[in-house]
Amino acid sequence: MAVREALVIGTSSYEDTRLNRLRSPGLDAMELSGVLSDPAIGGYAVRPVIDQSAHVVQREIERFFRARRPDDQLLLYLSCHGIKDARLQLYFAASDTDRDLLDSTSVPAAFVNGQLTRCASRKILVLLDCCYSGAFRPGGAKSADTAVHLLEEFKDTGVAVITATDALQQAWEGDGPVTDTGLGGLSVFTASAVEGLRSGRADRDGDGWVSVEDLYGHVREDMLARDARQNPLRWILGGQGTLKIARSAAGGVSDRPLPLPRSLPALGGLGTALLAGITPAASVLRRTLGPVPRPVLLTGKDGMPYAGTDTREIVAALPTEPGYAATGTGILRGLVAEQYRVSRDGTATAAVVFESVLRGLQPALARGTDPIVLARALPPLITVLEGRLGRFNELLRQETSGRLTAALTAVCADEEIGDTVGRALLRTGTEGAVTVTESVGFGLTLAVCDGHSMAAGYLSPYFTTDEENEEAVLRGAKVLLCAEPLTGVRDVLPALELVAQAGRSVLVVAPEVGGELLTVLAEHARRGTLAPVAVPLPHPLLADLSAFTGAFVFASAADIRACEPGHLGHARRVVSTRSRTVLTGGAGRAAATVKVGEIAVGGMREDEVRRRTALVRRTVHTGQDALTYGLLPGGALALAAIGPGLGPMGVPAEQDVAEALGRALAEPLLALARNRGEPDPEGVLRRVRAEWPEVVYHAVSGSFHPYQRAGVWASTATTWRMLHAVEAAVLEYLSVI
């Protein structure tokens, strides 16, 4: 039986600071999904994909088009940044897109084209709302003169593409281009399409159906009437008959005037609507704060309930409220993900502080204070807080083994983990590395071996074998080194064939790895046909790596054509992250450059091993930060103590931000005390502010002790990073409203 399905992709937020955050894609996706899924209009089964990474978007697109039947009717929609490279090739940006690594961190138009070509369905419509979208060429279609808007009549079968612009134009949203951070609701192109489908105006011939020709004609005339400065295009591939996209909601064209794009709610209404998606999640996360957390009941993959305290699992499991509240929930989830990525800890604290700051700003917003004025006041206050934290920072030295082990035990609340991680850090030193793996044994085991470390990480997220921890781990890896940049596949193919024949993984290192080669390696990694990792490393540093692995350094890419098995080096284990790569068990004869500690985590049950592994990773991260940046006598205590007295400020709006931030920084300590069952949490707060850091609150015992023997420690770096993550999330909230 034929199906009607739609994949709606919208990307508003980007990790690369060179890609401005967009207002429209999330709203575009929400509104278009509503129209398409309406049984009276589109009748599609809609799958929205919002603010996802490139590999997730590509996977969803490939899954959407695979295993289709000829009569299946499919609609693909993309709203995001459109980017063209130096070769004028078009790429669709995803949340993790790096403008310098488009092949591996974005969705190439060629990839989408390939999926369209291979799909068995002959009833496909693609809507592209992004800059330069007219540069998209469906397979087999000829380039169109931008002055020609009708190529041929779309028939009953085929592939049709409607783009928001031609190959040279920007796409616009509201009152500005999508590259602008000004006001805007829906994008002009999507607003026209949604309005035409919802009102029935797109049924230009009045037959009760909206066809490809109807929708394109309506959008084009509507945008011309609004002087949108965009020239939408239509492309046809193999069309026959007439493809009906939707039913006419109004039974034909009405005489009412064309409306402008849907506007956002009033300032206060939108801020409150977004907060409605943040407050419930933050309230749940408050339960998990402190050494005596109150677990939240979650549902596992097997459908069975379990009690969990992992912030990321809780946030992912929470239901998303409809409407603008979903945007607020998305900002909170992004905050949790970012804080975990940079610190592996402090996620619940960040969420609670963030929500508290927003609640504190609502009175100012209700009075009509400009969000931009509030946003401008926040960064200087964060700088002041950083300075206050620095005055109480307790630096640790590596030789103080007792202090380090005690601090780590306090952080993880597990004596075995604290002792094991402490010994690993002491034996590897500040220049060494510590890796963590799951094992089939019991308990924790520590092995320290020789290794080699590079201050460079993998070039593509497709290489990761552990997505949760953003690590690429290779075992028994071959090592290919080249002194010149590698971009083409043809020269490197002989070496890759040797690796494939041996059934091994491969580490490719050169001053630059990109272009076609990086794309091919990423595709092999995605399909599982090869386990590669590509890492950039300057030419002068290749000699040490060669000596450690026994790999021959090829002078140029052309020389690799003569590659033989003996030219490839070997490493027993390779662990690569975004910023660092560590090798152990090299086949070379040179002395190791660092010591590497390998902690293996075992246990009776799989869930126990997974939980303890995550805890060991977090403790390692905290220990490394402690040796580099120092410790604080309690993270929640420090926040509560440094919050008061941020004013007075020169402008009333600045004072509003200072007061909101000061109150918010006390919330983690109050939540921690309530979770322990303290009868007077406010009394705990008052004493902490009066006596910290000399005297600290011990949440497990509910008593106060001198900080030297209380054993209450938190990473200074984690607290710094949490403040900056909250700052970024608050600024995002204020920019949206």
mmCIF file of C-alpha atoms in Angstrom, residues 174-520:
data_model
loop_
_atom_site.group_PDB
_atom_site.id
_atom_site.type_symbol
_atom_site.label_atom_id
_atom_site.label_comp_id
_atom_site.label_asym_id
_atom_site.label_seq_id
_atom_site.Cartn_x
_atom_site.Cartn_y
_atom_site.Cartn_z
ATOM 1 C CA GLY A 174 10.662 38.397 8.315
ATOM 2 C CA ASP A 175 12.327 41.790 8.043
ATOM 3 C CA GLY A 176 15.845 40.579 7.159
ATOM 4 C CA PRO A 177 17.928 37.905 5.462
ATOM 5 C CA VAL A 178 18.502 34.586 7.165
ATOM 6 C CA THR A 179 22.100 35.686 7.718
ATOM 7 C CA ASP A 180 20.834 38.597 9.778
ATOM 8 C CA THR A 181 19.897 38.572 13.439
ATOM 9 C CA GLY A 182 17.075 41.068 13.069
ATOM 10 C CA LEU A 183 13.363 40.504 13.644
ATOM 11 C CA GLY A 184 11.545 37.810 11.762
ATOM 12 C CA GLY A 185 8.904 35.102 12.001
ATOM 13 C CA LEU A 186 8.526 32.532 9.274
ATOM 14 C CA SER A 187 10.776 32.843 6.265
ATOM 15 C CA VAL A 188 9.205 34.554 3.276
ATOM 16 C CA PHE A 189 9.263 31.418 1.091
ATOM 17 C CA THR A 190 7.836 29.049 3.694
ATOM 18 C CA ALA A 191 5.264 31.635 4.845
ATOM 19 C CA SER A 192 3.940 31.820 1.288
ATOM 20 C CA ALA A 193 3.777 28.043 0.982
ATOM 21 C CA VAL A 194 2.103 27.539 4.380
ATOM 22 C CA GLU A 195 -0.390 30.346 3.799
ATOM 23 C CA GLY A 196 -1.253 29.010 0.347
ATOM 24 C CA LEU A 197 -1.859 25.482 1.612
ATOM 25 C CA ARG A 198 -3.699 26.517 4.771
ATOM 26 C CA SER A 199 -6.008 29.050 3.115
ATOM 27 C CA GLY A 200 -6.541 27.210 -0.169
ATOM 28 C CA ARG A 201 -5.179 30.115 -2.208
ATOM 29 C CA ALA A 202 -2.562 27.793 -3.718
ATOM 30 C CA ASP A 203 -5.340 25.935 -5.587
ATOM 31 C CA ARG A 204 -4.973 28.237 -8.541
ATOM 32 C CA ASP A 205 -7.136 26.290 -10.986
ATOM 33 C CA GLY A 206 -9.932 25.758 -8.446
ATOM 34 C CA ASP A 207 -10.130 21.970 -8.892
ATOM 35 C CA GLY A 208 -9.976 21.288 -5.145
ATOM 36 C CA TRP A 209 -6.343 20.091 -5.228
ATOM 37 C CA VAL A 210 -2.973 21.814 -4.930
ATOM 38 C CA SER A 211 -0.522 20.470 -7.513
ATOM 39 C CA VAL A 212 3.183 21.172 -7.939
ATOM 40 C CA GLU A 213 2.319 23.762 -10.584
ATOM 41 C CA ASP A 214 -0.286 25.359 -8.312
ATOM 42 C CA LEU A 215 2.059 25.652 -5.325
ATOM 43 C CA TYR A 216 4.971 26.975 -7.349
ATOM 44 C CA GLY A 217 2.829 29.546 -9.139
ATOM 45 C CA HIS A 218 1.275 30.736 -5.891
ATOM 46 C CA VAL A 219 4.613 31.060 -4.090
ATOM 47 C CA ARG A 220 6.205 32.901 -6.977
ATOM 48 C CA GLU A 221 3.372 35.426 -7.407
ATOM 49 C CA ASP A 222 3.014 35.893 -3.649
ATOM 50 C CA MET A 223 6.725 36.644 -3.210
ATOM 51 C CA LEU A 224 6.678 39.047 -6.149
ATOM 52 C CA ALA A 225 3.700 40.834 -4.604
ATOM 53 C CA ARG A 226 5.633 41.235 -1.355
ATOM 54 C CA ASP A 227 8.762 42.444 -3.171
ATOM 55 C CA ALA A 228 10.666 39.656 -1.413
ATOM 56 C CA ARG A 229 13.786 40.073 -3.575
ATOM 57 C CA GLN A 230 13.856 36.316 -4.134
ATOM 58 C CA ASN A 231 13.379 34.482 -7.391
ATOM 59 C CA PRO A 232 12.083 30.965 -6.630
ATOM 60 C CA LEU A 233 12.896 28.255 -9.155
ATOM 61 C CA ARG A 234 11.392 24.909 -10.057
ATOM 62 C CA TRP A 235 13.213 21.844 -11.360
ATOM 63 C CA ILE A 236 11.684 18.782 -12.941
ATOM 64 C CA LEU A 237 13.180 15.338 -13.482
ATOM 65 C CA GLY A 238 11.258 12.729 -15.463
ATOM 66 C CA GLY A 239 7.783 14.182 -14.963
ATOM 67 C CA GLN A 240 4.579 12.628 -16.291
ATOM 68 C CA GLY A 241 0.983 13.377 -15.233
ATOM 69 C CA THR A 242 -0.004 15.732 -12.376
ATOM 70 C CA LEU A 243 1.259 15.330 -8.797
ATOM 71 C CA LYS A 244 -1.277 16.476 -6.219
ATOM 72 C CA ILE A 245 0.455 17.768 -3.101
ATOM 73 C CA ALA A 246 -2.562 18.545 -0.929
ATOM 74 C CA ARG A 247 -6.281 19.142 -0.831
ATOM 75 C CA SER A 248 -7.526 22.693 -1.107
ATOM 76 C CA ALA A 249 -8.494 23.766 2.414
ATOM 77 C CA ALA A 250 -10.799 26.520 1.129
ATOM 78 C CA GLY A 251 -12.063 24.901 -2.043
ATOM 79 C CA GLY A 252 -10.380 27.409 -4.270
ATOM 80 C CA VAL A 253 -8.871 30.881 -4.357
ATOM 81 C CA SER A 254 -10.411 33.481 -2.093
ATOM 82 C CA ASP A 255 -10.561 37.216 -2.731
ATOM 83 C CA ARG A 256 -8.994 38.256 0.544
ATOM 84 C CA PRO A 257 -5.629 40.097 0.398
ATOM 85 C CA LEU A 258 -2.370 38.230 0.794
ATOM 86 C CA PRO A 259 -1.273 38.196 4.463
ATOM 87 C CA LEU A 260 2.265 38.947 5.545
ATOM 88 C CA PRO A 261 4.352 36.218 7.178
ATOM 89 C CA ARG A 262 2.975 35.061 10.501
ATOM 90 C CA SER A 263 4.310 37.284 13.282
ATOM 91 C CA LEU A 264 5.642 36.197 16.643
ATOM 92 C CA PRO A 265 3.633 36.831 19.834
ATOM 93 C CA ALA A 266 4.157 40.049 21.727
ATOM 94 C CA LEU A 267 7.422 40.348 23.646
ATOM 95 C CA GLY A 268 6.110 39.249 27.044
ATOM 96 C CA GLY A 269 3.981 36.495 25.548
ATOM 97 C CA LEU A 270 6.861 34.905 23.665
ATOM 98 C CA GLY A 271 9.213 35.064 26.637
ATOM 99 C CA THR A 272 6.601 33.380 28.824
ATOM 100 C CA ALA A 273 5.862 30.788 26.146
ATOM 101 C CA LEU A 274 9.520 29.804 25.877
ATOM 102 C CA LEU A 275 9.865 29.694 29.659
ATOM 103 C CA ALA A 276 6.947 27.231 29.779
ATOM 104 C CA GLY A 277 9.205 24.721 28.045
ATOM 105 C CA ILE A 278 12.115 25.361 30.435
ATOM 106 C CA THR A 279 10.647 25.553 33.939
ATOM 107 C CA PRO A 280 9.126 22.030 34.119
ATOM 108 C CA ALA A 281 12.407 20.436 33.008
ATOM 109 C CA ALA A 282 14.474 22.506 35.446
ATOM 110 C CA SER A 283 12.092 21.594 38.289
ATOM 111 C CA VAL A 284 12.674 17.910 37.615
ATOM 112 C CA LEU A 285 16.457 18.391 37.448
ATOM 113 C CA ARG A 286 16.478 20.155 40.827
ATOM 114 C CA ARG A 287 15.728 16.771 42.371
ATOM 115 C CA THR A 288 19.037 15.353 41.147
ATOM 116 C CA LEU A 289 21.361 17.978 42.656
ATOM 117 C CA GLY A 290 23.858 17.147 45.375
ATOM 118 C CA PRO A 291 25.384 14.016 46.910
ATOM 119 C CA VAL A 292 21.906 12.916 48.045
ATOM 120 C CA PRO A 293 19.999 13.151 44.740
ATOM 121 C CA ARG A 294 16.362 12.171 44.374
ATOM 122 C CA PRO A 295 16.107 9.951 41.284
ATOM 123 C CA VAL A 296 13.569 10.441 38.516
ATOM 124 C CA LEU A 297 11.523 7.526 37.161
ATOM 125 C CA LEU A 298 12.438 6.936 33.507
ATOM 126 C CA THR A 299 11.593 4.327 30.889
ATOM 127 C CA GLY A 300 14.444 2.241 29.498
ATOM 128 C CA LYS A 301 14.937 1.049 25.920
ATOM 129 C CA ASP A 302 13.312 -2.241 26.882
ATOM 130 C CA GLY A 303 10.197 -0.419 28.056
ATOM 131 C CA MET A 304 10.899 -1.113 31.723
ATOM 132 C CA PRO A 305 10.929 1.767 34.239
ATOM 133 C CA TYR A 306 14.057 2.604 36.172
ATOM 134 C CA ALA A 307 15.212 5.319 38.579
ATOM 135 C CA GLY A 308 17.800 7.620 37.006
ATOM 136 C CA THR A 309 19.757 10.726 37.952
ATOM 137 C CA ASP A 310 21.637 11.330 34.682
ATOM 138 C CA THR A 311 20.701 14.829 33.545
ATOM 139 C CA ARG A 312 21.025 14.074 29.834
ATOM 140 C CA GLU A 313 18.799 11.006 30.053
ATOM 141 C CA ILE A 314 16.187 12.946 32.022
ATOM 142 C CA VAL A 315 16.140 15.886 29.607
ATOM 143 C CA ALA A 316 15.925 13.574 26.600
ATOM 144 C CA ALA A 317 13.017 11.650 28.177
ATOM 145 C CA LEU A 318 10.938 14.689 29.125
ATOM 146 C CA PRO A 319 7.945 15.312 26.834
ATOM 147 C CA THR A 320 8.236 18.351 24.585
ATOM 148 C CA GLU A 321 5.499 20.913 25.022
ATOM 149 C CA PRO A 322 3.778 22.077 21.819
ATOM 150 C CA GLY A 323 4.306 25.462 20.208
ATOM 151 C CA TYR A 324 6.943 27.944 21.309
ATOM 152 C CA ALA A 325 7.570 26.013 24.530
ATOM 153 C CA ALA A 326 9.389 23.463 22.364
ATOM 154 C CA THR A 327 11.933 26.146 21.470
ATOM 155 C CA GLY A 328 12.539 26.808 25.158
ATOM 156 C CA THR A 329 13.021 23.105 25.842
ATOM 157 C CA GLY A 330 15.440 22.970 22.922
ATOM 158 C CA ILE A 331 17.555 25.775 24.417
ATOM 159 C CA LEU A 332 17.695 23.912 27.738
ATOM 160 C CA ARG A 333 18.688 20.661 26.061
ATOM 161 C CA GLY A 334 21.400 22.495 24.153
ATOM 162 C CA LEU A 335 22.722 23.944 27.434
ATOM 163 C CA VAL A 336 22.864 20.496 29.045
ATOM 164 C CA ALA A 337 24.607 19.000 26.013
ATOM 165 C CA GLU A 338 27.200 21.794 25.861
ATOM 166 C CA GLN A 339 27.986 21.666 29.579
ATOM 167 C CA TYR A 340 28.452 17.896 29.402
ATOM 168 C CA ARG A 341 30.656 18.219 26.342
ATOM 169 C CA VAL A 342 33.063 20.672 27.949
ATOM 170 C CA SER A 343 33.083 19.393 31.544
ATOM 171 C CA ARG A 344 31.268 16.052 31.877
ATOM 172 C CA ASP A 345 29.707 17.536 35.029
ATOM 173 C CA GLY A 346 27.601 20.443 36.263
ATOM 174 C CA THR A 347 24.716 19.856 33.849
ATOM 175 C CA ALA A 348 21.907 19.948 36.414
ATOM 176 C CA THR A 349 23.456 22.981 38.121
ATOM 177 C CA ALA A 350 23.624 24.792 34.783
ATOM 178 C CA ALA A 351 19.968 24.029 34.033
ATOM 179 C CA VAL A 352 18.783 25.221 37.446
ATOM 180 C CA VAL A 353 20.779 28.466 37.317
ATOM 181 C CA PHE A 354 19.643 29.133 33.750
ATOM 182 C CA GLU A 355 15.960 28.738 34.563
ATOM 183 C CA SER A 356 16.291 30.835 37.711
ATOM 184 C CA VAL A 357 17.932 33.693 35.800
ATOM 185 C CA LEU A 358 15.097 33.686 33.268
ATOM 186 C CA ARG A 359 12.452 33.765 36.008
ATOM 187 C CA GLY A 360 14.278 36.672 37.597
ATOM 188 C CA LEU A 361 14.235 38.604 34.308
ATOM 189 C CA GLN A 362 10.482 38.236 33.684
ATOM 190 C CA PRO A 363 9.456 41.368 35.661
ATOM 191 C CA ALA A 364 11.869 43.489 33.641
ATOM 192 C CA LEU A 365 10.586 41.999 30.391
ATOM 193 C CA ALA A 366 6.988 42.563 31.489
ATOM 194 C CA ARG A 367 7.816 46.258 32.027
ATOM 195 C CA GLY A 368 8.901 46.411 28.390
ATOM 196 C CA THR A 369 12.670 46.403 28.902
ATOM 197 C CA ASP A 370 14.460 45.704 25.644
ATOM 198 C CA PRO A 371 15.962 42.165 25.736
ATOM 199 C CA ILE A 372 19.051 43.482 23.964
ATOM 200 C CA VAL A 373 19.730 45.866 26.857
ATOM 201 C CA LEU A 374 19.450 42.963 29.296
ATOM 202 C CA ALA A 375 21.709 40.831 27.119
ATOM 203 C CA ARG A 376 24.351 43.558 27.006
ATOM 204 C CA ALA A 377 24.526 43.662 30.817
ATOM 205 C CA LEU A 378 25.186 39.936 31.309
ATOM 206 C CA PRO A 379 28.781 39.350 30.018
ATOM 207 C CA PRO A 380 30.434 41.951 32.327
ATOM 208 C CA LEU A 381 28.726 40.334 35.317
ATOM 209 C CA ILE A 382 30.018 36.898 34.356
ATOM 210 C CA THR A 383 33.526 38.372 34.225
ATOM 211 C CA VAL A 384 33.081 39.743 37.754
ATOM 212 C CA LEU A 385 31.961 36.315 38.996
ATOM 213 C CA GLU A 386 34.980 34.663 37.402
ATOM 214 C CA GLY A 387 37.244 37.045 39.281
ATOM 215 C CA ARG A 388 35.526 36.252 42.563
ATOM 216 C CA LEU A 389 35.941 32.510 42.003
ATOM 217 C CA GLY A 390 39.630 32.981 41.264
ATOM 218 C CA ARG A 391 40.242 34.436 44.725
ATOM 219 C CA PHE A 392 39.104 31.207 46.387
ATOM 220 C CA ASN A 393 40.681 28.745 43.965
ATOM 221 C CA GLU A 394 42.688 26.009 45.713
ATOM 222 C CA LEU A 395 45.550 24.891 43.493
ATOM 223 C CA LEU A 396 46.678 21.294 43.781
ATOM 224 C CA ARG A 397 50.155 20.017 43.082
ATOM 225 C CA GLN A 398 50.733 16.630 41.597
ATOM 226 C CA GLU A 399 53.005 15.560 44.443
ATOM 227 C CA THR A 400 50.210 16.064 46.995
ATOM 228 C CA SER A 401 48.826 12.594 46.310
ATOM 229 C CA GLY A 402 46.756 12.410 49.470
ATOM 230 C CA ARG A 403 44.981 15.696 48.710
ATOM 231 C CA LEU A 404 44.302 14.709 45.124
ATOM 232 C CA THR A 405 42.870 11.300 45.985
ATOM 233 C CA ALA A 406 40.750 12.740 48.780
ATOM 234 C CA ALA A 407 39.399 15.470 46.518
ATOM 235 C CA LEU A 408 38.517 13.021 43.732
ATOM 236 C CA THR A 409 36.843 10.660 46.202
ATOM 237 C CA ALA A 410 34.734 13.557 47.436
ATOM 238 C CA VAL A 411 33.816 14.554 43.894
ATOM 239 C CA CYS A 412 32.663 11.082 42.781
ATOM 240 C CA ALA A 413 31.516 9.780 46.205
ATOM 241 C CA ASP A 414 33.256 6.465 45.465
ATOM 242 C CA GLU A 415 36.477 5.589 47.278
ATOM 243 C CA GLU A 416 37.620 2.955 44.751
ATOM 244 C CA ILE A 417 37.144 5.276 41.790
ATOM 245 C CA GLY A 418 38.803 8.214 43.556
ATOM 246 C CA ASP A 419 41.826 6.103 44.483
ATOM 247 C CA THR A 420 42.196 4.514 41.027
ATOM 248 C CA VAL A 421 41.856 7.795 39.123
ATOM 249 C CA GLY A 422 44.202 9.535 41.554
ATOM 250 C CA ARG A 423 46.905 6.898 41.049
ATOM 251 C CA ALA A 424 46.437 7.085 37.269
ATOM 252 C CA LEU A 425 46.882 10.855 37.195
ATOM 253 C CA LEU A 426 49.898 10.757 39.488
ATOM 254 C CA ARG A 427 51.641 8.123 37.384
ATOM 255 C CA THR A 428 50.913 9.712 33.988
ATOM 256 C CA GLY A 429 51.668 13.313 34.927
ATOM 257 C CA THR A 430 50.173 16.492 33.558
ATOM 258 C CA GLU A 431 51.545 15.760 30.075
ATOM 259 C CA GLY A 432 50.202 12.206 30.021
ATOM 260 C CA ALA A 433 46.758 10.849 29.247
ATOM 261 C CA VAL A 434 44.194 8.582 30.898
ATOM 262 C CA THR A 435 41.730 6.536 28.854
ATOM 263 C CA VAL A 436 38.664 4.683 30.153
ATOM 264 C CA THR A 437 37.102 1.543 28.663
ATOM 265 C CA GLU A 438 34.501 -1.025 29.627
ATOM 266 C CA SER A 439 35.738 -4.530 30.369
ATOM 267 C CA VAL A 440 34.256 -7.986 30.879
ATOM 268 C CA GLY A 441 35.937 -8.412 34.268
ATOM 269 C CA PHE A 442 35.042 -7.142 37.713
ATOM 270 C CA GLY A 443 35.922 -3.892 39.433
ATOM 271 C CA LEU A 444 38.520 -1.401 38.244
ATOM 272 C CA THR A 445 41.941 -2.193 36.819
ATOM 273 C CA LEU A 446 44.691 0.305 36.029
ATOM 274 C CA ALA A 447 47.529 -0.257 33.592
ATOM 275 C CA VAL A 448 50.120 2.388 32.732
ATOM 276 C CA CYS A 449 52.018 2.026 29.454
ATOM 277 C CA ASP A 450 54.125 4.055 27.060
ATOM 278 C CA GLY A 451 52.305 6.141 24.525
ATOM 279 C CA HIS A 452 52.330 9.063 22.133
ATOM 280 C CA SER A 453 50.025 12.074 22.373
ATOM 281 C CA MET A 454 49.071 14.594 19.687
ATOM 282 C CA ALA A 455 47.317 17.907 20.307
ATOM 283 C CA ALA A 456 45.020 17.282 17.344
ATOM 284 C CA GLY A 457 41.737 15.402 17.012
ATOM 285 C CA TYR A 458 39.635 13.678 14.370
ATOM 286 C CA LEU A 459 38.409 15.700 11.404
ATOM 287 C CA SER A 460 34.904 14.283 11.091
ATOM 288 C CA PRO A 461 32.257 13.201 13.620
ATOM 289 C CA TYR A 462 31.603 10.195 11.378
ATOM 290 C CA PHE A 463 34.821 8.676 12.728
ATOM 291 C CA THR A 464 33.496 8.425 16.282
ATOM 292 C CA THR A 465 32.905 4.925 17.602
ATOM 293 C CA ASP A 466 31.527 6.236 20.906
ATOM 294 C CA GLU A 467 29.090 9.028 20.041
ATOM 295 C CA GLU A 468 28.106 9.685 23.654
ATOM 296 C CA ASN A 469 31.680 10.489 24.671
ATOM 297 C CA GLU A 470 32.681 11.831 21.230
ATOM 298 C CA GLU A 471 35.595 9.405 20.922
ATOM 299 C CA ALA A 472 37.005 7.435 18.019
ATOM 300 C CA VAL A 473 38.697 4.268 19.290
ATOM 301 C CA LEU A 474 40.767 2.040 16.978
ATOM 302 C CA ARG A 475 42.311 -1.272 17.982
ATOM 303 C CA GLY A 476 45.192 -2.811 16.073
ATOM 304 C CA ALA A 477 45.353 0.228 13.814
ATOM 305 C CA LYS A 478 47.588 0.710 10.789
ATOM 306 C CA VAL A 479 49.146 4.164 10.525
ATOM 307 C CA LEU A 480 49.566 6.091 7.248
ATOM 308 C CA LEU A 481 51.712 9.245 7.327
ATOM 309 C CA CYS A 482 52.257 11.834 4.592
ATOM 310 C CA ALA A 483 54.267 15.066 4.681
ATOM 311 C CA GLU A 484 51.955 16.829 2.223
ATOM 312 C CA PRO A 485 48.192 17.538 2.355
ATOM 313 C CA LEU A 486 45.934 14.683 1.252
ATOM 314 C CA THR A 487 42.761 15.524 -0.636
ATOM 315 C CA GLY A 488 42.386 13.034 -3.495
ATOM 316 C CA VAL A 489 41.406 9.366 -3.225
ATOM 317 C CA ARG A 490 43.240 7.909 -6.201
ATOM 318 C CA ASP A 491 46.750 8.234 -4.734
ATOM 319 C CA VAL A 492 45.762 6.897 -1.305
ATOM 320 C CA LEU A 493 43.692 3.989 -2.622
ATOM 321 C CA PRO A 494 46.551 1.407 -2.613
ATOM 322 C CA ALA A 495 47.189 1.996 1.086
ATOM 323 C CA LEU A 496 43.479 1.782 1.931
ATOM 324 C CA GLU A 497 43.212 -1.491 0.006
ATOM 325 C CA LEU A 498 46.081 -2.942 2.046
ATOM 326 C CA VAL A 499 44.288 -1.969 5.244
ATOM 327 C CA ALA A 500 40.966 -3.407 4.029
ATOM 328 C CA GLN A 501 42.579 -6.691 2.991
ATOM 329 C CA ALA A 502 44.133 -7.031 6.438
ATOM 330 C CA GLY A 503 40.785 -6.268 8.063
ATOM 331 C CA ARG A 504 42.359 -3.510 10.125
ATOM 332 C CA SER A 505 41.482 0.027 11.097
ATOM 333 C CA VAL A 506 43.630 2.918 9.867
ATOM 334 C CA LEU A 507 44.878 6.229 11.236
ATOM 335 C CA VAL A 508 45.614 8.731 8.454
ATOM 336 C CA VAL A 509 47.820 11.662 9.487
ATOM 337 C CA ALA A 510 48.994 14.533 7.282
ATOM 338 C CA PRO A 511 49.255 18.343 7.516
ATOM 339 C CA GLU A 512 45.791 18.420 5.978
ATOM 340 C CA VAL A 513 43.232 15.736 5.140
ATOM 341 C CA GLY A 514 40.224 16.981 3.220
ATOM 342 C CA GLY A 515 38.340 17.116 -0.030
ATOM 343 C CA GLU A 516 37.310 13.906 -1.716
ATOM 344 C CA LEU A 517 39.479 11.756 0.546
ATOM 345 C CA LEU A 518 37.845 12.964 3.756
ATOM 346 C CA THR A 519 34.408 12.402 2.227
ATOM 347 C CA VAL A 520 35.296 8.846 1.208
#
